Amino acid sequence: MAIKLGMDAVLNFKSGGVGGAGSWTELANVKDVTLSLETGEADITTRANAGWRATVGTLKEASVEFEMVWDTADAGFTAIKDAFFNNDLIGLQILDEADDQGLQADFSITNFSRNEALEEAITVSVTAKVTYSDTAPSWIGG
């Protein structure tokens, strides 16, 4: 069994999106990361289902939520902040380890909330959702 630890996972970013110029850069200033993958569903029940409801998946959606330390000198923090304030897309790779497998897509930053706990470092909670792009989301690796 190949067990993966969260601390070995990697979140990469690329300003300008997946198809943009430049290379992928690790977004190392992150704490817990949650990748949510869901699909809509359509009811395809017929009389032939012998009293059972039948469902098929429709449109997929993805979002990623993570927390970063508020560090204005960090290039990754600045890229996320700029993508939020400028309504720019940003490419993200959410991988289970460096150069392994995960989702790659262009995202829009939809939440950028600053947290100021009294006895903790200032952090920002970030939510990113797949956005309109010339590059379709894809599962890479694996």
Short mmCIF file of N, CA and C in Angstrom, two decimals:
data_model
loop_
_atom_site.label_atom_id
_atom_site.label_comp_id
_atom_site.label_asym_id
_atom_site.label_seq_id
_atom_site.Cartn_x
_atom_site.Cartn_y
_atom_site.Cartn_z
N MET A 1 0.85 -1.17 0.00
CA MET A 1 0.00 0.00 0.00
C MET A 1 0.89 1.24 0.00
N ALA A 2 0.58 2.19 -0.87
CA ALA A 2 1.37 3.42 -0.97
C ALA A 2 0.64 4.54 -0.22
N ILE A 3 1.05 4.75 1.02
CA ILE A 3 0.43 5.79 1.84
C ILE A 3 1.09 7.12 1.54
N LYS A 4 0.27 8.16 1.42
CA LYS A 4 0.77 9.51 1.17
C LYS A 4 0.45 10.36 2.38
N LEU A 5 1.39 11.17 2.81
CA LEU A 5 1.17 12.09 3.92
C LEU A 5 0.89 13.48 3.37
N GLY A 6 -0.01 14.20 4.05
CA GLY A 6 -0.35 15.55 3.62
C GLY A 6 0.84 16.48 3.56
N MET A 7 1.79 16.29 4.46
CA MET A 7 2.96 17.18 4.48
C MET A 7 3.86 16.97 3.24
N ASP A 8 3.69 15.86 2.52
CA ASP A 8 4.47 15.61 1.31
C ASP A 8 3.76 16.08 0.05
N ALA A 9 2.50 16.49 0.19
CA ALA A 9 1.75 16.96 -0.97
C ALA A 9 2.29 18.32 -1.42
N VAL A 10 1.95 18.69 -2.66
CA VAL A 10 2.49 19.91 -3.25
C VAL A 10 1.36 20.70 -3.91
N LEU A 11 1.37 22.00 -3.68
CA LEU A 11 0.46 22.92 -4.35
C LEU A 11 1.32 23.86 -5.17
N ASN A 12 1.20 23.76 -6.50
CA ASN A 12 1.97 24.62 -7.40
C ASN A 12 1.07 25.70 -8.00
N PHE A 13 1.66 26.83 -8.37
CA PHE A 13 0.91 27.89 -9.03
C PHE A 13 1.67 28.38 -10.26
N LYS A 14 0.90 28.99 -11.17
CA LYS A 14 1.48 29.57 -12.37
C LYS A 14 0.65 30.81 -12.71
N SER A 15 1.26 31.98 -12.54
CA SER A 15 0.56 33.22 -12.89
C SER A 15 0.26 33.22 -14.38
N GLY A 16 -0.90 33.71 -14.76
CA GLY A 16 -1.29 33.69 -16.17
C GLY A 16 -1.97 32.41 -16.58
N GLY A 17 -2.06 31.45 -15.68
CA GLY A 17 -2.78 30.23 -15.96
C GLY A 17 -1.94 29.10 -16.49
N VAL A 18 -2.57 27.96 -16.68
CA VAL A 18 -1.90 26.74 -17.15
C VAL A 18 -1.17 26.99 -18.46
N GLY A 19 -1.80 27.71 -19.38
CA GLY A 19 -1.19 27.97 -20.69
C GLY A 19 -0.29 29.19 -20.73
N GLY A 20 -0.10 29.85 -19.60
CA GLY A 20 0.72 31.06 -19.55
C GLY A 20 2.21 30.78 -19.64
N ALA A 21 2.96 31.84 -19.83
CA ALA A 21 4.42 31.73 -19.91
C ALA A 21 4.99 31.43 -18.53
N GLY A 22 6.18 30.92 -18.51
CA GLY A 22 6.85 30.66 -17.24
C GLY A 22 6.65 29.23 -16.78
N SER A 23 7.20 28.96 -15.62
CA SER A 23 7.15 27.60 -15.10
C SER A 23 6.30 27.54 -13.84
N TRP A 24 6.00 26.32 -13.42
CA TRP A 24 5.25 26.10 -12.20
C TRP A 24 6.16 26.36 -11.00
N THR A 25 5.59 26.97 -9.96
CA THR A 25 6.33 27.28 -8.75
C THR A 25 5.57 26.72 -7.56
N GLU A 26 6.28 26.09 -6.63
CA GLU A 26 5.61 25.55 -5.46
C GLU A 26 5.09 26.68 -4.58
N LEU A 27 3.88 26.53 -4.12
CA LEU A 27 3.26 27.45 -3.18
C LEU A 27 3.51 26.85 -1.79
N ALA A 28 4.70 27.14 -1.24
CA ALA A 28 5.14 26.47 -0.02
C ALA A 28 4.54 27.08 1.25
N ASN A 29 4.05 28.30 1.18
CA ASN A 29 3.50 29.01 2.33
C ASN A 29 2.04 28.63 2.55
N VAL A 30 1.75 27.34 2.62
CA VAL A 30 0.38 26.88 2.85
C VAL A 30 0.34 25.91 4.02
N LYS A 31 -0.82 25.89 4.66
CA LYS A 31 -1.06 24.92 5.73
C LYS A 31 -1.95 23.83 5.16
N ASP A 32 -3.06 23.58 5.78
CA ASP A 32 -3.98 22.53 5.34
C ASP A 32 -4.59 22.89 3.99
N VAL A 33 -4.64 21.92 3.09
CA VAL A 33 -5.22 22.09 1.76
C VAL A 33 -6.34 21.06 1.60
N THR A 34 -7.47 21.51 1.06
CA THR A 34 -8.59 20.61 0.79
C THR A 34 -8.99 20.76 -0.67
N LEU A 35 -8.91 19.69 -1.42
CA LEU A 35 -9.37 19.66 -2.81
C LEU A 35 -10.73 18.98 -2.83
N SER A 36 -11.75 19.71 -3.26
CA SER A 36 -13.10 19.16 -3.35
C SER A 36 -13.46 18.92 -4.81
N LEU A 37 -13.79 17.68 -5.13
CA LEU A 37 -14.21 17.30 -6.47
C LEU A 37 -15.63 16.75 -6.37
N GLU A 38 -16.54 17.32 -7.15
CA GLU A 38 -17.93 16.91 -7.11
C GLU A 38 -18.49 16.86 -8.52
N THR A 39 -19.63 16.21 -8.66
CA THR A 39 -20.32 16.20 -9.94
C THR A 39 -21.81 16.43 -9.68
N GLY A 40 -22.43 17.11 -10.64
CA GLY A 40 -23.88 17.23 -10.59
C GLY A 40 -24.47 15.87 -10.95
N GLU A 41 -25.77 15.76 -10.81
CA GLU A 41 -26.36 14.48 -11.15
C GLU A 41 -27.71 14.67 -11.83
N ALA A 42 -28.00 13.73 -12.71
CA ALA A 42 -29.27 13.73 -13.42
C ALA A 42 -30.01 12.44 -13.11
N ASP A 43 -31.31 12.57 -12.91
CA ASP A 43 -32.15 11.41 -12.63
C ASP A 43 -32.51 10.74 -13.97
N ILE A 44 -32.11 9.49 -14.12
CA ILE A 44 -32.42 8.76 -15.35
C ILE A 44 -33.28 7.52 -15.06
N THR A 45 -34.10 7.63 -14.03
CA THR A 45 -34.96 6.53 -13.61
C THR A 45 -36.02 6.24 -14.67
N THR A 46 -36.20 4.96 -14.93
CA THR A 46 -37.27 4.51 -15.83
C THR A 46 -38.02 3.38 -15.15
N ARG A 47 -39.08 2.95 -15.75
CA ARG A 47 -39.84 1.83 -15.21
C ARG A 47 -39.02 0.55 -15.21
N ALA A 48 -38.03 0.48 -16.08
CA ALA A 48 -37.20 -0.71 -16.17
C ALA A 48 -36.24 -0.86 -14.98
N ASN A 49 -36.13 0.15 -14.11
CA ASN A 49 -35.24 0.09 -12.95
C ASN A 49 -35.83 -0.67 -11.77
N ALA A 50 -36.97 -1.30 -11.95
CA ALA A 50 -37.60 -2.16 -10.94
C ALA A 50 -37.74 -1.47 -9.58
N GLY A 51 -38.15 -0.21 -9.60
CA GLY A 51 -38.39 0.52 -8.36
C GLY A 51 -37.17 1.19 -7.76
N TRP A 52 -36.07 1.16 -8.47
CA TRP A 52 -34.84 1.82 -8.00
C TRP A 52 -34.62 3.10 -8.78
N ARG A 53 -34.21 4.15 -8.06
CA ARG A 53 -33.85 5.40 -8.72
C ARG A 53 -32.49 5.21 -9.38
N ALA A 54 -32.33 5.72 -10.58
CA ALA A 54 -31.06 5.63 -11.31
C ALA A 54 -30.53 7.05 -11.53
N THR A 55 -29.24 7.20 -11.34
CA THR A 55 -28.59 8.51 -11.43
C THR A 55 -27.34 8.40 -12.29
N VAL A 56 -27.04 9.48 -13.02
CA VAL A 56 -25.80 9.56 -13.78
C VAL A 56 -25.15 10.91 -13.48
N GLY A 57 -23.83 10.91 -13.43
CA GLY A 57 -23.10 12.15 -13.18
C GLY A 57 -23.17 13.07 -14.38
N THR A 58 -23.19 14.37 -14.10
CA THR A 58 -23.24 15.37 -15.17
C THR A 58 -21.99 16.24 -15.09
N LEU A 59 -22.13 17.52 -14.87
CA LEU A 59 -20.99 18.43 -14.87
C LEU A 59 -20.15 18.28 -13.59
N LYS A 60 -18.84 18.26 -13.77
CA LYS A 60 -17.92 18.17 -12.64
C LYS A 60 -17.58 19.58 -12.17
N GLU A 61 -17.25 19.71 -10.88
CA GLU A 61 -16.76 20.98 -10.37
C GLU A 61 -15.66 20.71 -9.36
N ALA A 62 -14.78 21.68 -9.23
CA ALA A 62 -13.65 21.53 -8.31
C ALA A 62 -13.41 22.85 -7.60
N SER A 63 -13.02 22.73 -6.35
CA SER A 63 -12.56 23.89 -5.60
C SER A 63 -11.43 23.43 -4.69
N VAL A 64 -10.58 24.37 -4.35
CA VAL A 64 -9.49 24.08 -3.42
C VAL A 64 -9.49 25.17 -2.36
N GLU A 65 -9.37 24.73 -1.12
CA GLU A 65 -9.32 25.66 0.01
C GLU A 65 -8.02 25.43 0.75
N PHE A 66 -7.37 26.52 1.14
CA PHE A 66 -6.13 26.42 1.89
C PHE A 66 -5.91 27.68 2.71
N GLU A 67 -4.98 27.57 3.63
CA GLU A 67 -4.63 28.69 4.49
C GLU A 67 -3.16 29.01 4.29
N MET A 68 -2.85 30.30 4.25
CA MET A 68 -1.46 30.76 4.10
C MET A 68 -1.13 31.72 5.23
N VAL A 69 0.15 31.76 5.61
CA VAL A 69 0.62 32.79 6.52
C VAL A 69 0.65 34.11 5.75
N TRP A 70 0.21 35.18 6.39
CA TRP A 70 0.20 36.51 5.76
C TRP A 70 1.65 36.98 5.66
N ASP A 71 2.25 36.82 4.50
CA ASP A 71 3.66 37.17 4.27
C ASP A 71 3.77 37.93 2.96
N THR A 72 3.77 39.25 3.03
CA THR A 72 3.76 40.08 1.84
C THR A 72 5.07 40.02 1.06
N ALA A 73 6.12 39.42 1.63
CA ALA A 73 7.38 39.25 0.92
C ALA A 73 7.43 37.93 0.15
N ASP A 74 6.43 37.08 0.34
CA ASP A 74 6.39 35.77 -0.31
C ASP A 74 5.76 35.90 -1.70
N ALA A 75 6.45 35.42 -2.73
CA ALA A 75 5.97 35.55 -4.12
C ALA A 75 4.66 34.80 -4.34
N GLY A 76 4.50 33.65 -3.72
CA GLY A 76 3.27 32.88 -3.86
C GLY A 76 2.08 33.60 -3.24
N PHE A 77 2.29 34.16 -2.05
CA PHE A 77 1.24 34.93 -1.39
C PHE A 77 0.82 36.10 -2.28
N THR A 78 1.80 36.79 -2.83
CA THR A 78 1.52 37.94 -3.70
C THR A 78 0.76 37.52 -4.95
N ALA A 79 1.11 36.38 -5.53
CA ALA A 79 0.42 35.90 -6.73
C ALA A 79 -1.04 35.59 -6.44
N ILE A 80 -1.32 34.97 -5.29
CA ILE A 80 -2.69 34.65 -4.91
C ILE A 80 -3.46 35.95 -4.63
N LYS A 81 -2.86 36.86 -3.89
CA LYS A 81 -3.50 38.14 -3.57
C LYS A 81 -3.80 38.92 -4.83
N ASP A 82 -2.84 39.00 -5.75
CA ASP A 82 -3.05 39.74 -7.00
C ASP A 82 -4.13 39.09 -7.86
N ALA A 83 -4.16 37.76 -7.89
CA ALA A 83 -5.20 37.07 -8.67
C ALA A 83 -6.58 37.41 -8.11
N PHE A 84 -6.69 37.52 -6.78
CA PHE A 84 -7.97 37.88 -6.17
C PHE A 84 -8.36 39.32 -6.51
N PHE A 85 -7.47 40.26 -6.23
CA PHE A 85 -7.83 41.68 -6.40
C PHE A 85 -7.95 42.11 -7.86
N ASN A 86 -7.25 41.44 -8.76
CA ASN A 86 -7.30 41.81 -10.19
C ASN A 86 -8.26 40.94 -10.99
N ASN A 87 -8.95 40.00 -10.31
CA ASN A 87 -9.84 39.06 -11.00
C ASN A 87 -9.12 38.31 -12.12
N ASP A 88 -7.86 37.96 -11.88
CA ASP A 88 -7.07 37.21 -12.85
C ASP A 88 -7.16 35.72 -12.54
N LEU A 89 -7.13 34.91 -13.58
CA LEU A 89 -7.04 33.47 -13.34
C LEU A 89 -5.62 33.13 -12.94
N ILE A 90 -5.50 32.01 -12.24
CA ILE A 90 -4.19 31.51 -11.83
C ILE A 90 -4.19 30.00 -12.00
N GLY A 91 -3.14 29.46 -12.57
CA GLY A 91 -3.03 28.02 -12.71
C GLY A 91 -2.63 27.39 -11.39
N LEU A 92 -3.28 26.29 -11.03
CA LEU A 92 -2.93 25.55 -9.82
C LEU A 92 -2.80 24.07 -10.15
N GLN A 93 -1.84 23.44 -9.52
CA GLN A 93 -1.69 21.99 -9.53
C GLN A 93 -1.78 21.53 -8.08
N ILE A 94 -2.73 20.65 -7.78
CA ILE A 94 -2.89 20.14 -6.43
C ILE A 94 -2.46 18.68 -6.49
N LEU A 95 -1.22 18.42 -6.10
CA LEU A 95 -0.59 17.11 -6.30
C LEU A 95 -0.38 16.38 -4.98
N ASP A 96 -0.42 15.05 -5.02
CA ASP A 96 -0.22 14.27 -3.80
C ASP A 96 1.25 14.19 -3.40
N GLU A 97 2.15 14.51 -4.28
CA GLU A 97 3.58 14.70 -4.00
C GLU A 97 4.20 15.32 -5.24
N ALA A 98 5.42 15.81 -5.12
CA ALA A 98 6.07 16.50 -6.24
C ALA A 98 6.07 15.62 -7.48
N ASP A 99 5.64 16.18 -8.59
CA ASP A 99 5.64 15.51 -9.90
C ASP A 99 4.83 14.22 -9.92
N ASP A 100 3.82 14.09 -9.07
CA ASP A 100 3.01 12.88 -9.09
C ASP A 100 1.64 13.19 -9.69
N GLN A 101 0.55 12.93 -9.01
CA GLN A 101 -0.75 13.10 -9.64
C GLN A 101 -1.68 14.02 -8.87
N GLY A 102 -2.59 14.62 -9.62
CA GLY A 102 -3.57 15.51 -9.03
C GLY A 102 -4.24 16.36 -10.10
N LEU A 103 -5.03 17.31 -9.65
CA LEU A 103 -5.77 18.18 -10.56
C LEU A 103 -4.91 19.35 -11.00
N GLN A 104 -5.01 19.67 -12.29
CA GLN A 104 -4.37 20.85 -12.86
C GLN A 104 -5.44 21.64 -13.59
N ALA A 105 -5.58 22.92 -13.27
CA ALA A 105 -6.62 23.73 -13.90
C ALA A 105 -6.35 25.21 -13.65
N ASP A 106 -7.08 26.03 -14.38
CA ASP A 106 -7.09 27.47 -14.13
C ASP A 106 -8.19 27.77 -13.13
N PHE A 107 -7.86 28.56 -12.14
CA PHE A 107 -8.77 28.87 -11.04
C PHE A 107 -8.98 30.37 -10.91
N SER A 108 -10.11 30.71 -10.32
CA SER A 108 -10.41 32.07 -9.90
C SER A 108 -10.41 32.05 -8.37
N ILE A 109 -9.74 33.03 -7.76
CA ILE A 109 -9.72 33.12 -6.30
C ILE A 109 -11.01 33.80 -5.86
N THR A 110 -11.87 33.05 -5.17
CA THR A 110 -13.18 33.57 -4.79
C THR A 110 -13.29 33.96 -3.32
N ASN A 111 -12.28 33.60 -2.53
CA ASN A 111 -12.27 34.00 -1.12
C ASN A 111 -10.84 34.27 -0.71
N PHE A 112 -10.61 35.39 -0.05
CA PHE A 112 -9.29 35.80 0.43
C PHE A 112 -9.52 36.52 1.76
N SER A 113 -9.76 35.73 2.82
CA SER A 113 -10.16 36.27 4.11
C SER A 113 -9.01 36.25 5.11
N ARG A 114 -8.71 37.40 5.68
CA ARG A 114 -7.62 37.52 6.64
C ARG A 114 -8.10 37.15 8.03
N ASN A 115 -7.30 36.31 8.72
CA ASN A 115 -7.61 35.86 10.08
C ASN A 115 -6.55 36.43 11.02
N GLU A 116 -6.99 37.06 12.10
CA GLU A 116 -6.07 37.70 13.03
C GLU A 116 -6.28 37.19 14.45
N ALA A 117 -5.95 35.94 14.68
CA ALA A 117 -6.06 35.35 16.02
C ALA A 117 -5.05 36.01 16.95
N LEU A 118 -5.44 36.26 18.19
CA LEU A 118 -4.63 37.00 19.13
C LEU A 118 -3.24 36.40 19.36
N GLU A 119 -3.16 35.08 19.46
CA GLU A 119 -1.88 34.45 19.77
C GLU A 119 -1.30 33.65 18.60
N GLU A 120 -1.68 33.99 17.40
CA GLU A 120 -1.21 33.27 16.22
C GLU A 120 -0.70 34.27 15.19
N ALA A 121 0.01 33.76 14.20
CA ALA A 121 0.41 34.60 13.07
C ALA A 121 -0.84 34.97 12.27
N ILE A 122 -0.84 36.11 11.66
CA ILE A 122 -1.93 36.48 10.77
C ILE A 122 -1.91 35.51 9.59
N THR A 123 -3.08 35.01 9.23
CA THR A 123 -3.19 34.08 8.10
C THR A 123 -4.27 34.57 7.15
N VAL A 124 -4.32 33.95 6.00
CA VAL A 124 -5.39 34.22 5.05
C VAL A 124 -5.99 32.88 4.61
N SER A 125 -7.31 32.82 4.61
CA SER A 125 -8.02 31.64 4.12
C SER A 125 -8.38 31.89 2.67
N VAL A 126 -8.04 30.95 1.80
CA VAL A 126 -8.21 31.11 0.36
C VAL A 126 -9.12 30.02 -0.18
N THR A 127 -10.04 30.41 -1.05
CA THR A 127 -10.84 29.47 -1.81
C THR A 127 -10.63 29.77 -3.28
N ALA A 128 -10.36 28.75 -4.06
CA ALA A 128 -10.19 28.89 -5.51
C ALA A 128 -11.14 27.91 -6.19
N LYS A 129 -11.78 28.38 -7.27
CA LYS A 129 -12.70 27.54 -8.03
C LYS A 129 -12.30 27.55 -9.49
N VAL A 130 -12.50 26.40 -10.16
CA VAL A 130 -12.18 26.30 -11.58
C VAL A 130 -12.92 27.40 -12.33
N THR A 131 -12.23 28.03 -13.27
CA THR A 131 -12.80 29.16 -13.99
C THR A 131 -12.76 28.93 -15.50
N TYR A 132 -13.40 29.84 -16.23
CA TYR A 132 -13.43 29.80 -17.69
C TYR A 132 -12.02 29.99 -18.21
N SER A 133 -11.62 29.13 -19.16
CA SER A 133 -10.25 29.15 -19.64
C SER A 133 -10.17 28.42 -20.98
N ASP A 134 -9.12 28.72 -21.75
CA ASP A 134 -8.84 27.99 -22.98
C ASP A 134 -8.32 26.58 -22.69
N THR A 135 -7.86 26.36 -21.46
CA THR A 135 -7.29 25.07 -21.06
C THR A 135 -8.26 24.36 -20.12
N ALA A 136 -8.76 23.23 -20.54
CA ALA A 136 -9.70 22.48 -19.71
C ALA A 136 -8.98 21.87 -18.51
N PRO A 137 -9.68 21.74 -17.38
CA PRO A 137 -9.08 21.05 -16.23
C PRO A 137 -8.70 19.62 -16.60
N SER A 138 -7.67 19.11 -15.96
CA SER A 138 -7.26 17.73 -16.24
C SER A 138 -6.64 17.10 -15.01
N TRP A 139 -6.72 15.78 -14.95
CA TRP A 139 -6.07 15.01 -13.90
C TRP A 139 -4.74 14.59 -14.48
N ILE A 140 -3.65 15.04 -13.88
CA ILE A 140 -2.32 14.75 -14.43
C ILE A 140 -1.64 13.67 -13.61
N GLY A 141 -0.70 12.98 -14.23
CA GLY A 141 0.04 11.93 -13.57
C GLY A 141 -0.82 10.68 -13.39
N GLY A 142 -0.26 9.75 -12.66
CA GLY A 142 -0.98 8.53 -12.31
C GLY A 142 -1.37 7.76 -13.49
#
